[in-house]
mmCIF file of C-alpha atoms in Angstrom:
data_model
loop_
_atom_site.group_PDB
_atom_site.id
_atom_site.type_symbol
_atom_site.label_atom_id
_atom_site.label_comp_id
_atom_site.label_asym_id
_atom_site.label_seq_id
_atom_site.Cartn_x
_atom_site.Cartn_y
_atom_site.Cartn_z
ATOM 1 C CA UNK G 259 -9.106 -38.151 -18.938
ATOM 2 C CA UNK G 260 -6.378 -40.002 -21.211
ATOM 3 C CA UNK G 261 -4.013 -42.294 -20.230
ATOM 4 C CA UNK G 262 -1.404 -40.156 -20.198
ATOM 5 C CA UNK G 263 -3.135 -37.641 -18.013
ATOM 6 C CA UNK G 264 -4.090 -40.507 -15.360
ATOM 7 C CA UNK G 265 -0.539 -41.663 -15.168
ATOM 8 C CA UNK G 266 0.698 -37.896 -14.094
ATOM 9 C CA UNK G 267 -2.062 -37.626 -11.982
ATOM 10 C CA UNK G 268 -0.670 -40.192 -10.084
ATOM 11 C CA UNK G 269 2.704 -39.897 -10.147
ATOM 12 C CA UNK G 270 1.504 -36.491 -8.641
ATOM 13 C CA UNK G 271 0.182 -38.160 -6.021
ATOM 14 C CA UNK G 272 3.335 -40.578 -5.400
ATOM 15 C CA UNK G 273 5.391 -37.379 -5.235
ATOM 16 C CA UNK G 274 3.069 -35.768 -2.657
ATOM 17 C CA UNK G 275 2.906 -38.371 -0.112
ATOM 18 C CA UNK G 276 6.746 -38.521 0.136
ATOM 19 C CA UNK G 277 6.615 -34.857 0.346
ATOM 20 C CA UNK G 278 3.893 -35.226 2.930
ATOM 21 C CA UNK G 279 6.153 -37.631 5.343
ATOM 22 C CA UNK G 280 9.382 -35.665 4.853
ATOM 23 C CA UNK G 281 7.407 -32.178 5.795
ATOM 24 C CA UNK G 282 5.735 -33.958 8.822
ATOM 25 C CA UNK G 283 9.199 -34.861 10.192
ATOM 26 C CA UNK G 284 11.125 -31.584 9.274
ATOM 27 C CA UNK G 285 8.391 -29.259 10.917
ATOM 28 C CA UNK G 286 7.455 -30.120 14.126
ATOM 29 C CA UNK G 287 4.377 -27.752 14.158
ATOM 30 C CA UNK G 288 3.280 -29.184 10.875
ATOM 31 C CA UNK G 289 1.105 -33.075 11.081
ATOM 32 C CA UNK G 290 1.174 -35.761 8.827
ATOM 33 C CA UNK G 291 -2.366 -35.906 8.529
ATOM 34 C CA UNK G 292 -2.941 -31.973 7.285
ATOM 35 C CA UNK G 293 -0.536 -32.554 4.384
ATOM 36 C CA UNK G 294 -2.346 -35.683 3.167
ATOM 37 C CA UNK G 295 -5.356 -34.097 3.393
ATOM 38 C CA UNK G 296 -3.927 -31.706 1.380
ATOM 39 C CA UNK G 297 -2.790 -34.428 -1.215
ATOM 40 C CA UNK G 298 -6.499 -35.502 -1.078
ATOM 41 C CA UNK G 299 -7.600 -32.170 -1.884
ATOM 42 C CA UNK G 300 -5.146 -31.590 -4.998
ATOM 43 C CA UNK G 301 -5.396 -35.170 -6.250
ATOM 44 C CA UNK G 302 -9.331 -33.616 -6.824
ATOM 45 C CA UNK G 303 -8.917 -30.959 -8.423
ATOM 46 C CA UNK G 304 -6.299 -32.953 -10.766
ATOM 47 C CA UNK G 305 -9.154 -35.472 -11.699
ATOM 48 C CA UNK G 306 -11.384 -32.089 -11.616
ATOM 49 C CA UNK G 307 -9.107 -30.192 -13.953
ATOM 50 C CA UNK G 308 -7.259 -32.391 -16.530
ATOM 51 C CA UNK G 309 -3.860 -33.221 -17.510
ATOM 52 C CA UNK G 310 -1.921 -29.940 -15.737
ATOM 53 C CA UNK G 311 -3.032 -30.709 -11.961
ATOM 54 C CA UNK G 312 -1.531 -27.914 -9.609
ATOM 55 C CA UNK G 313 -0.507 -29.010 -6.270
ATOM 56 C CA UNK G 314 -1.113 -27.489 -2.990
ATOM 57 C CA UNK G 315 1.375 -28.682 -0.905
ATOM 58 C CA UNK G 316 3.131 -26.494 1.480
ATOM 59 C CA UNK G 317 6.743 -26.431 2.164
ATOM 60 C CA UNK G 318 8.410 -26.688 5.648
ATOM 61 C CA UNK G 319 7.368 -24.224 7.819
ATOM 62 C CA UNK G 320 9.161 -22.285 10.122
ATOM 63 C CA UNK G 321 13.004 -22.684 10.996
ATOM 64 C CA UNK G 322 12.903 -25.222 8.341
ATOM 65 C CA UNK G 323 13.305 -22.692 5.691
ATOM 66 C CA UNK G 324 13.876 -19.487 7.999
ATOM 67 C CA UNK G 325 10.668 -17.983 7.205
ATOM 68 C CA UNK G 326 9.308 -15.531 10.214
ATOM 69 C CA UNK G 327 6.073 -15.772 11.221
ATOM 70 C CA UNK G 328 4.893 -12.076 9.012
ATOM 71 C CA UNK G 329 6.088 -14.350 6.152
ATOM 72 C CA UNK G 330 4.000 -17.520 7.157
ATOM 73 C CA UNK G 331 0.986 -15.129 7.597
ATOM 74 C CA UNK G 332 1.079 -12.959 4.220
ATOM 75 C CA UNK G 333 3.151 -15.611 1.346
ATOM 76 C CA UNK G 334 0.495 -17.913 0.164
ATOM 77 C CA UNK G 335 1.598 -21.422 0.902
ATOM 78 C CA UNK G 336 1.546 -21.890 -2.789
ATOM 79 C CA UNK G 337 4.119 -19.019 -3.912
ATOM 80 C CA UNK G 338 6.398 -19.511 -0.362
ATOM 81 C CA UNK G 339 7.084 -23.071 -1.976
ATOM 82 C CA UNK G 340 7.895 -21.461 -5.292
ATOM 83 C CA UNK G 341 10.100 -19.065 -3.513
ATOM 84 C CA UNK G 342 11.889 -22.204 -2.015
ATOM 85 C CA UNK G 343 12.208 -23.933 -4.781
ATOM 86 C CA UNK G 344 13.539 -21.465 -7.406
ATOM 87 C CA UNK G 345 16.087 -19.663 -4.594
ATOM 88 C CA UNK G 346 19.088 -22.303 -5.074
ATOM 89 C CA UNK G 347 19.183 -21.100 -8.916
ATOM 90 C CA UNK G 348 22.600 -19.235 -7.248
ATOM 91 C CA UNK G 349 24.420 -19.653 -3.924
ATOM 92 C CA UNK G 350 23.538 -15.337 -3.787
ATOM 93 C CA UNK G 351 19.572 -15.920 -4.123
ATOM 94 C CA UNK G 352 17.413 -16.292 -1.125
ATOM 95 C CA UNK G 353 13.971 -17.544 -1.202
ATOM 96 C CA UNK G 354 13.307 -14.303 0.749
ATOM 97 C CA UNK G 355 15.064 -11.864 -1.708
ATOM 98 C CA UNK G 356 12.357 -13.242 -4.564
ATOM 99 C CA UNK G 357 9.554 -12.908 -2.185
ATOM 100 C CA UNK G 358 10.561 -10.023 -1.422
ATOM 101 C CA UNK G 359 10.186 -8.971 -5.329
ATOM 102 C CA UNK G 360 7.431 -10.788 -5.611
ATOM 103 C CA UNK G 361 5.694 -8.815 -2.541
ATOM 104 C CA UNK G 362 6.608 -5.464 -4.217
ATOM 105 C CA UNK G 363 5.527 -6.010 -7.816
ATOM 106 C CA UNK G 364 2.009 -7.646 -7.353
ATOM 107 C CA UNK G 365 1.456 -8.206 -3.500
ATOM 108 C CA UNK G 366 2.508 -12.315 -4.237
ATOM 109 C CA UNK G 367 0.174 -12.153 -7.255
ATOM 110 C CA UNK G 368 -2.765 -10.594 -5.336
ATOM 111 C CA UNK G 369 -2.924 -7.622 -7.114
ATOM 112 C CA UNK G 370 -5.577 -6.820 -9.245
ATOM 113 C CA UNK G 371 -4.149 -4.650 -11.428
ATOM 114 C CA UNK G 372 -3.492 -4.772 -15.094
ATOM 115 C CA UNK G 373 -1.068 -7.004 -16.397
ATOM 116 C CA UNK G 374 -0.778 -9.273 -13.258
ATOM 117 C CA UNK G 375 -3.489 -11.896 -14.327
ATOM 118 C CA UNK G 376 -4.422 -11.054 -18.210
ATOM 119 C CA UNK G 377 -3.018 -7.948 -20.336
ATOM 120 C CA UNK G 378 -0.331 -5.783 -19.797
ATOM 121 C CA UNK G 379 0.327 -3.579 -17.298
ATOM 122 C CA UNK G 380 -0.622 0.273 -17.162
ATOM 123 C CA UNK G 381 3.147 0.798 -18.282
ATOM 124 C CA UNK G 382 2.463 -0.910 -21.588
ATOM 125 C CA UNK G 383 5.959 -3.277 -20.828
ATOM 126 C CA UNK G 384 5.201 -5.791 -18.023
ATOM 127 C CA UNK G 385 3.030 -8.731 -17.283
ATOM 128 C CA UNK G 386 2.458 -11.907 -14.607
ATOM 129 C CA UNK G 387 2.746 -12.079 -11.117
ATOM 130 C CA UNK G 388 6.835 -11.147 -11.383
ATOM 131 C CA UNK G 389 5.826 -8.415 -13.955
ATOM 132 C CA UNK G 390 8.386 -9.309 -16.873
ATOM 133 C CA UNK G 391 8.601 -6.956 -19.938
ATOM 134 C CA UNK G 392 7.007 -8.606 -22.835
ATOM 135 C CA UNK G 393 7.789 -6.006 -25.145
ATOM 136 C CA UNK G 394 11.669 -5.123 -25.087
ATOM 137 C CA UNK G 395 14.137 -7.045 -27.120
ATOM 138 C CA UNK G 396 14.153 -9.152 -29.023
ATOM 139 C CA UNK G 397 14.632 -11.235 -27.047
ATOM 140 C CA UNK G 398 12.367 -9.525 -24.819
ATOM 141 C CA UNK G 399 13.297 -9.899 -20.668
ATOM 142 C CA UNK G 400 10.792 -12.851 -20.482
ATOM 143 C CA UNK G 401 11.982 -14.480 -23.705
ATOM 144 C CA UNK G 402 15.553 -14.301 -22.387
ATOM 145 C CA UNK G 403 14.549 -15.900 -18.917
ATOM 146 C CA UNK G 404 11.379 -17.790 -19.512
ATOM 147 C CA UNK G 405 12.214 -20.759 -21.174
ATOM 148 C CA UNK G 406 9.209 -20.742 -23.082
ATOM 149 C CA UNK G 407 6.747 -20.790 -19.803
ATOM 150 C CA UNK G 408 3.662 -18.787 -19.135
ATOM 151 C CA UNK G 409 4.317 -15.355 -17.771
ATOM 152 C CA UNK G 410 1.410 -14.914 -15.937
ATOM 153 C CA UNK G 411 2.054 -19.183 -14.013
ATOM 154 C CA UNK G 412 3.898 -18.060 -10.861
ATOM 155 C CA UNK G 413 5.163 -21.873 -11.304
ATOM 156 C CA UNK G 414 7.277 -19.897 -14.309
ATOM 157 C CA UNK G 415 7.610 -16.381 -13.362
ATOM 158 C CA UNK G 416 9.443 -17.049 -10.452
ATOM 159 C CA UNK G 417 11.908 -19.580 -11.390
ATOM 160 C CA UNK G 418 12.430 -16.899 -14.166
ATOM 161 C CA UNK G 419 12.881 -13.962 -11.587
ATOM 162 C CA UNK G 420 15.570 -16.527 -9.834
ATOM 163 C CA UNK G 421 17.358 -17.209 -13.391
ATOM 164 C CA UNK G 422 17.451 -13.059 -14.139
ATOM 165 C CA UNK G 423 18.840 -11.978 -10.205
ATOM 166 C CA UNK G 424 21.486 -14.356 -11.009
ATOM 167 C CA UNK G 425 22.447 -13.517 -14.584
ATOM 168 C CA UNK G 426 22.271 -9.795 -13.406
ATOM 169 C CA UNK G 427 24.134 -9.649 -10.401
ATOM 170 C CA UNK G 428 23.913 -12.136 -7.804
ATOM 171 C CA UNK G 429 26.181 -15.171 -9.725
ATOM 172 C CA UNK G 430 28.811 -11.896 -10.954
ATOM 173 C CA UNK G 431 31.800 -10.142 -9.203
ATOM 174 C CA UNK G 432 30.609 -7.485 -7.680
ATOM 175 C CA UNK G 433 30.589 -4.280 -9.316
ATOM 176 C CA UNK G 434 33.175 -1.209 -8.829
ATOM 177 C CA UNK G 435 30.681 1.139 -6.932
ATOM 178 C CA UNK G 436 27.680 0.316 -4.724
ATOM 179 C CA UNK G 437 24.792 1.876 -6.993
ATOM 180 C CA UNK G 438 22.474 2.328 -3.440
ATOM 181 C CA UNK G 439 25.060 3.207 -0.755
ATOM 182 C CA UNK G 440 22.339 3.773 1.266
ATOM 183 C CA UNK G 441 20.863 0.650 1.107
ATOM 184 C CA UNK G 442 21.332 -2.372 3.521
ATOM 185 C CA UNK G 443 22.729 -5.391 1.627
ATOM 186 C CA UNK G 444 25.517 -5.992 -0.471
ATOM 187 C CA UNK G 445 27.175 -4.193 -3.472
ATOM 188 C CA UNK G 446 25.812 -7.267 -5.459
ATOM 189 C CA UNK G 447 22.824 -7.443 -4.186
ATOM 190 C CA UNK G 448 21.964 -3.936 -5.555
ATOM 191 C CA UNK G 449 23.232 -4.011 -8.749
ATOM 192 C CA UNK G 450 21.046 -7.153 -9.421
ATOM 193 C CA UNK G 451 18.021 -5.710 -7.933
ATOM 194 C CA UNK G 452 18.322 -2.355 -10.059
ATOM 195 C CA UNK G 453 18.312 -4.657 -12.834
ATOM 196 C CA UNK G 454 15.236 -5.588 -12.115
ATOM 197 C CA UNK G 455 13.859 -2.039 -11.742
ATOM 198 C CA UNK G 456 16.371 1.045 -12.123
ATOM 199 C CA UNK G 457 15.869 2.810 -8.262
ATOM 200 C CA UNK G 458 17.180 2.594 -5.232
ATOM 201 C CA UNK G 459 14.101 3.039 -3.359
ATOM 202 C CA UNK G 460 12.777 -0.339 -5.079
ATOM 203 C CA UNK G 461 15.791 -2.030 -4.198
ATOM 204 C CA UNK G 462 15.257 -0.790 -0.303
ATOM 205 C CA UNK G 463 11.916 -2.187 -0.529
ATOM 206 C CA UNK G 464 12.847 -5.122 -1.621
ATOM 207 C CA UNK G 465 15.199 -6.011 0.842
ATOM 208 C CA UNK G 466 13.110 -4.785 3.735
ATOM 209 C CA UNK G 467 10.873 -6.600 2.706
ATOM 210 C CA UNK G 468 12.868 -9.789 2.185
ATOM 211 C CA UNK G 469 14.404 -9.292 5.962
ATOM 212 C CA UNK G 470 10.961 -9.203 7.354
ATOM 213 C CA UNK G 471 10.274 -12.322 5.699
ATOM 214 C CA UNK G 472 13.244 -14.270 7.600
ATOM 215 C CA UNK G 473 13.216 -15.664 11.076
ATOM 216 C CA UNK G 474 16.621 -13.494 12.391
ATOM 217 C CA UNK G 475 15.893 -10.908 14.944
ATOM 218 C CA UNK G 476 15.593 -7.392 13.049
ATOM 219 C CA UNK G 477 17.767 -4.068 13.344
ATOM 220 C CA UNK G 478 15.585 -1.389 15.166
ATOM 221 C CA UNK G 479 13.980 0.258 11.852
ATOM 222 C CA UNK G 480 15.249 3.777 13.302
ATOM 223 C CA UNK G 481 19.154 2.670 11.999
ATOM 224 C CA UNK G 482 18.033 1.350 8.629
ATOM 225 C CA UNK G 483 20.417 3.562 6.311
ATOM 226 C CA UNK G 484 17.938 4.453 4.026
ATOM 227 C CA UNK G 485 15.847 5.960 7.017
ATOM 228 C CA UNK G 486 18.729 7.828 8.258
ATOM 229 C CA UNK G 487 19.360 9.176 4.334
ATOM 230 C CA UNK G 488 15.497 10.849 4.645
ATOM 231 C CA UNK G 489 15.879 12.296 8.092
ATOM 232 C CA UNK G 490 19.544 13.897 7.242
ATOM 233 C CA UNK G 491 18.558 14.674 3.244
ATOM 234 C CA UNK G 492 18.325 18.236 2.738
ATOM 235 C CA UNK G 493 15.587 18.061 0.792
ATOM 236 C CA UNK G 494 13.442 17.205 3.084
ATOM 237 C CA UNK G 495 12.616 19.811 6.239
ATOM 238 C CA UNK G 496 10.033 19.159 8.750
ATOM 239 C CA UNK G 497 7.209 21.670 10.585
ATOM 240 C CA UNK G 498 5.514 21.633 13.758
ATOM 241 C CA UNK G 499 3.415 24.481 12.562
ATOM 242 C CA UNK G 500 0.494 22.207 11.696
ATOM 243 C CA UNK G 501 0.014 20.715 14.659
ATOM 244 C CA UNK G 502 1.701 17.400 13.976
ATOM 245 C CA UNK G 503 5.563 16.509 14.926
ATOM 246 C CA UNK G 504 6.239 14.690 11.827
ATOM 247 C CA UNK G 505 9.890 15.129 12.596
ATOM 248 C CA UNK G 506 10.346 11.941 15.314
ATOM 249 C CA UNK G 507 7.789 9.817 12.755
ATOM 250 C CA UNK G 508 10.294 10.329 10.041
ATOM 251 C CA UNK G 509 13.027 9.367 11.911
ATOM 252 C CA UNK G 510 11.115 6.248 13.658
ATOM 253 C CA UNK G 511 11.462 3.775 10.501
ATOM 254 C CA UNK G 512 7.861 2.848 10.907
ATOM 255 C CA UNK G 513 6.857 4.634 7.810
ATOM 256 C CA UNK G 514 5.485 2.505 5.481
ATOM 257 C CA UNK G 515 7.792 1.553 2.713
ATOM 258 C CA UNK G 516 6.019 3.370 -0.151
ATOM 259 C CA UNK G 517 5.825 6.511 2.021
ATOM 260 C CA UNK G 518 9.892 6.026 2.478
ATOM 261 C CA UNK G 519 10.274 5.672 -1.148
ATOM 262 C CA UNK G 520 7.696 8.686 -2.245
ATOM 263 C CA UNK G 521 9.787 10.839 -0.097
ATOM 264 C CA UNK G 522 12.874 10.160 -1.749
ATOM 265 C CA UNK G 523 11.884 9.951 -5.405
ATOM 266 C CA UNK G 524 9.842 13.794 -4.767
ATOM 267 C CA UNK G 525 13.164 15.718 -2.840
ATOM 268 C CA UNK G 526 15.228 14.045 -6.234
ATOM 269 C CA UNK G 527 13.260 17.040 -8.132
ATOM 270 C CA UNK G 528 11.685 19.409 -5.518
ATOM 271 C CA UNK G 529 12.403 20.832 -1.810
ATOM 272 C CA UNK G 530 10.262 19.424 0.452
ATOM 273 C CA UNK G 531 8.438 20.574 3.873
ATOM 274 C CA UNK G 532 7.028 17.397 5.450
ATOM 275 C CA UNK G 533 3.652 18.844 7.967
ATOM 276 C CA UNK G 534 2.319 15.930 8.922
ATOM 277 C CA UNK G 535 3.414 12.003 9.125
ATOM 278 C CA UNK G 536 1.447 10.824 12.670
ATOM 279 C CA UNK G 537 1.533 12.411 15.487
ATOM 280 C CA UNK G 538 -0.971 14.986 16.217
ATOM 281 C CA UNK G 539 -2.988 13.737 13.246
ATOM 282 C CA UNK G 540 -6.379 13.291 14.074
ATOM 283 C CA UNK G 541 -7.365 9.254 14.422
ATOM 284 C CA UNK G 542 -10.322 9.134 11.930
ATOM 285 C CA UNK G 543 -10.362 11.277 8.283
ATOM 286 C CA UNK G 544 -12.043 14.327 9.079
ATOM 287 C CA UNK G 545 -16.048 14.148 9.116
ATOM 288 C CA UNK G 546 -16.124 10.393 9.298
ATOM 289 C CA UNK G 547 -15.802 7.497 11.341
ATOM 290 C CA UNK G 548 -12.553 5.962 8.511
ATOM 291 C CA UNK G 549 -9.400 5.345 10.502
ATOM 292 C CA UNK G 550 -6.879 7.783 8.696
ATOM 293 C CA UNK G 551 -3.736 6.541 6.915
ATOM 294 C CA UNK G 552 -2.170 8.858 8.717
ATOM 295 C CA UNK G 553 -2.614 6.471 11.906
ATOM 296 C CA UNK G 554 -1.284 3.472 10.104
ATOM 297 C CA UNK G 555 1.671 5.079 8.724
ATOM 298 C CA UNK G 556 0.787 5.689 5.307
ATOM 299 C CA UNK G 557 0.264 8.343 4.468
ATOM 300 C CA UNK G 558 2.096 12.000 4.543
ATOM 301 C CA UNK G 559 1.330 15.738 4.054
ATOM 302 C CA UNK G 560 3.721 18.408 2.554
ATOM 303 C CA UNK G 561 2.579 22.267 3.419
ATOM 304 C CA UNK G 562 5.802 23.522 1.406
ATOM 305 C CA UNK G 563 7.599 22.979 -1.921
ATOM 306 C CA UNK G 564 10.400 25.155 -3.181
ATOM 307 C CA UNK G 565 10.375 27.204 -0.010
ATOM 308 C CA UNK G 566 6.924 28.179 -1.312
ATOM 309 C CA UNK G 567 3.713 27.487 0.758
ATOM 310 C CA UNK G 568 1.317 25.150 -1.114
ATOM 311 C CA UNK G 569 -1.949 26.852 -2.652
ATOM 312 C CA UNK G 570 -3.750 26.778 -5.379
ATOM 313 C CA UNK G 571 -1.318 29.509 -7.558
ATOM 314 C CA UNK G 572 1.574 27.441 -6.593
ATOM 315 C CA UNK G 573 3.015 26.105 -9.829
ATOM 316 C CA UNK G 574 5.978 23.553 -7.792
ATOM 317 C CA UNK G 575 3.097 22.370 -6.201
ATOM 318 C CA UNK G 576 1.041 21.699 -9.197
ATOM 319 C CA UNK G 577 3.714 20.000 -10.841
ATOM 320 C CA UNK G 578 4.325 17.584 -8.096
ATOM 321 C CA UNK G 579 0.677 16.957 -8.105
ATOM 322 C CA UNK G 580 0.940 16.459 -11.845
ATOM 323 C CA UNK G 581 4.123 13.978 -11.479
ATOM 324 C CA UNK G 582 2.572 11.999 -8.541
ATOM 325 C CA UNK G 583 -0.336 11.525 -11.503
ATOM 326 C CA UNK G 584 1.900 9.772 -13.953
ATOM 327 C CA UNK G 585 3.009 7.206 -11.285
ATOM 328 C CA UNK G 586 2.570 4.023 -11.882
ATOM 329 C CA UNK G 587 3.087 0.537 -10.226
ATOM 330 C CA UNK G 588 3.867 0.125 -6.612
ATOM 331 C CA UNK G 589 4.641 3.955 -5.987
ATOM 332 C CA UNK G 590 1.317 5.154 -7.209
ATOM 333 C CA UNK G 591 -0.059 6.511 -4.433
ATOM 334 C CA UNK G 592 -3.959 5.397 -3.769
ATOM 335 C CA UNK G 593 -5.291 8.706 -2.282
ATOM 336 C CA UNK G 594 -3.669 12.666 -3.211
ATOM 337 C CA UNK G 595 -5.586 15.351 -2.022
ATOM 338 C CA UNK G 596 -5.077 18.603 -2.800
ATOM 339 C CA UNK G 597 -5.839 22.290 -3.683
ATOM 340 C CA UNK G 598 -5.905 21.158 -7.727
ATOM 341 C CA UNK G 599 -8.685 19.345 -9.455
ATOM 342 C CA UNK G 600 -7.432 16.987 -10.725
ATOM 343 C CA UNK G 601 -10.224 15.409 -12.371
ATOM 344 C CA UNK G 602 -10.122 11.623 -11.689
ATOM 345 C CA UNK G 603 -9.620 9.343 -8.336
ATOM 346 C CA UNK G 604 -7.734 8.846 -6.382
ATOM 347 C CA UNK G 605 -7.137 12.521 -6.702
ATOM 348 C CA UNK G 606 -9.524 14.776 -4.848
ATOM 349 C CA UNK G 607 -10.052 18.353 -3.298
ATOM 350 C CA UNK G 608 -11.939 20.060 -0.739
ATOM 351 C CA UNK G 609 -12.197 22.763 2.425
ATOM 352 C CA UNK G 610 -9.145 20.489 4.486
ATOM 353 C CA UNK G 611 -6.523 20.473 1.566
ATOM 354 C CA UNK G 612 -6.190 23.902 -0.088
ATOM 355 C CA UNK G 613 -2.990 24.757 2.387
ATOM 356 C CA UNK G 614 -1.166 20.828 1.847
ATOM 357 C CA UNK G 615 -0.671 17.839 -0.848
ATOM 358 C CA UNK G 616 -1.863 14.642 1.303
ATOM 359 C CA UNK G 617 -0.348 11.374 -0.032
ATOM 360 C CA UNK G 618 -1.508 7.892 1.270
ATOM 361 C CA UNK G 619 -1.538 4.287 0.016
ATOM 362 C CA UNK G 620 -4.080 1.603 1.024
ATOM 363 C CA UNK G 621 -3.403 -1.515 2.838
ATOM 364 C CA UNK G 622 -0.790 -4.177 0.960
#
């Protein structure tokens, strides 16, 4: 190792073990003696790795940074204290709002899709753990906000994401009209967001999101606005024909997110009849011993489009099949089933799904 390398290596080090005294102190759940173990830990893998050594230390847990205890349990330490860091960019920004982008595009960088860790996404546009478009412009969106940094280093994607919320929105008067009235959050807020991706559903999930990550008591999930938008949008009916009450699910708010957001992106183009969300859904998928997405809330089954039962000769239900296909990112749904043969996975058919269009999403 050089010279040069050594002496950052230990400045590292100097830097740590004041962050290591002030974290003891500000978190009472949080000893002295884990964070310099810590330091130990990343001072090896410095003299392990070279000149760029990253380090491990973890913020201030807890009220210290009004993180919730979901948040504690699914941020990795390491992208919570980017989060921190990079939210004072703007008085507007939290550290939540960025996590809460950062949970939505790539699961905090755990995603294993294209274009989060090497390559470009499926999209052909977007890359890194903040998924910036690479090929816009020029300048493209990370040439405009990047400074010149890595776009797949969370250490520069997210300080990025911070610099773009701001330009876009959050650091601006806020604009005539509230582009997601149905939303929670401010006028401001939402314009920003949509600037980062151009849907209101994305901007709900966001913020959800970004509210579960902070320590304040929650709203019950039934009076979220966007929730009340699905069970009043006339779009969407429901049936008790099937055997399931789907009607009281909807309305519960504990839908997960993506089935929220598939809901409203499908009645944008089609009429919807919603057969099955929960209850009265069998606990296992049919045949095996798998716990159903149905039981964790994700997943959904529509017996109905266009006022027109779904079969195989119905051609609004092919074409939502066919739409739901040319998904991608977080709203591509991870198991369709159907009465079309579709050809690849996740898509499937068989005996159980000639009569409905099942849509579920894995864990996240």
């Amino acid at each position: 190792m050089t010279p040069a390398a050594k002496s950052k290596v230990f400045g590292v080090l100097a830097a740590l073990v004041v962050l290591a005294g002030i974290a003891g102190r500000a978190s009472p759940g949080f000893a002295v003696g884990k964070v310099t173990g810590v330091v130990s830990r990343t001072v090896r893998h410095a003299l392990a790795a070279g000149s760029r050594p990253t380090p491990a230390i973890q913020v201030p847990a807890g009220r210290a940074i009004g993180a919730s205890p979901y948040a504690l349990s699914d941020i990795p330490a390491s992208y919570l204290a980017l989060y921190v860091k990079a939210a004072p960019t703007c008085p507007a920004l939290t550290w939540q709002m960025l996590a809460g982008i950062g949970k939505v595009e790539t699961n905090h960088g755990r995603s294993t899709l294209p274009g989060v860790h090497t390559g470009i996404n499926s999209a052909g546009c977007c890359a890194g753990p903040m998924q910036f478009n690479i090929n816009n412009g020029p300048p493209s969106t990370w040439q405009s906000f990047g400074r010149g940094g890595n776009v797949y280093d969370p250490a520069d994607a997210i300080p990025a994401a911070a610099r773009k919320l701001c330009a876009n929105g959050l650091a601006l008067p806020p604009p005539a009209a509230d582009p997601c009235r149905t939303v929670m959050g401010s006028s401001s807020v939402h314009a920003a967001i949509m600037r980062y991706n151009n849907a209101c559903w994305y901007v709900h999930e966001v913020l959800t999101f970004a509210a579960r990550y902070t320590s304040a008591a929650l709203p019950p999930a039934s009076t979220d606005p966007f929730v009340l938008a699905l069970v009043h949008n006339p779009n969407i009916s429901t049936t008790r024909s099937r055997g399931c009450d789907p009607g009281p699910d909807l309305a519960s708010g504990k839908l997960d997110l993506r089935v929220q957001s598939i809901l409203a992106v499908l009645a944008q183009r089609w009429r919807l009849r919603v057969s099955c969300v929960k209850t009265g859904h069998s606990y296992d998928v049919a045949g095996t011993t798998r716990v159903s997405n149905h039981t964790v809330w994700r997943a959904v089954d529509i017996d109905a489009i266009n006022g027109q039962a779904v079969t195989h000769a119905s051609a609004a239900s092919r074409a939502l099949v066919l739409f739901l296909d040319r998904l991608q990112g977080p709203l591509r749904p991870t198991e369709v089933g159907s009465p079309f043969a579709v050809g690849h996975r996740p898509y499937f058919t068989d005996e159980g799904h000639q009569e409905h269009v099942h849509i579920g999403y894995g864990a996240l």
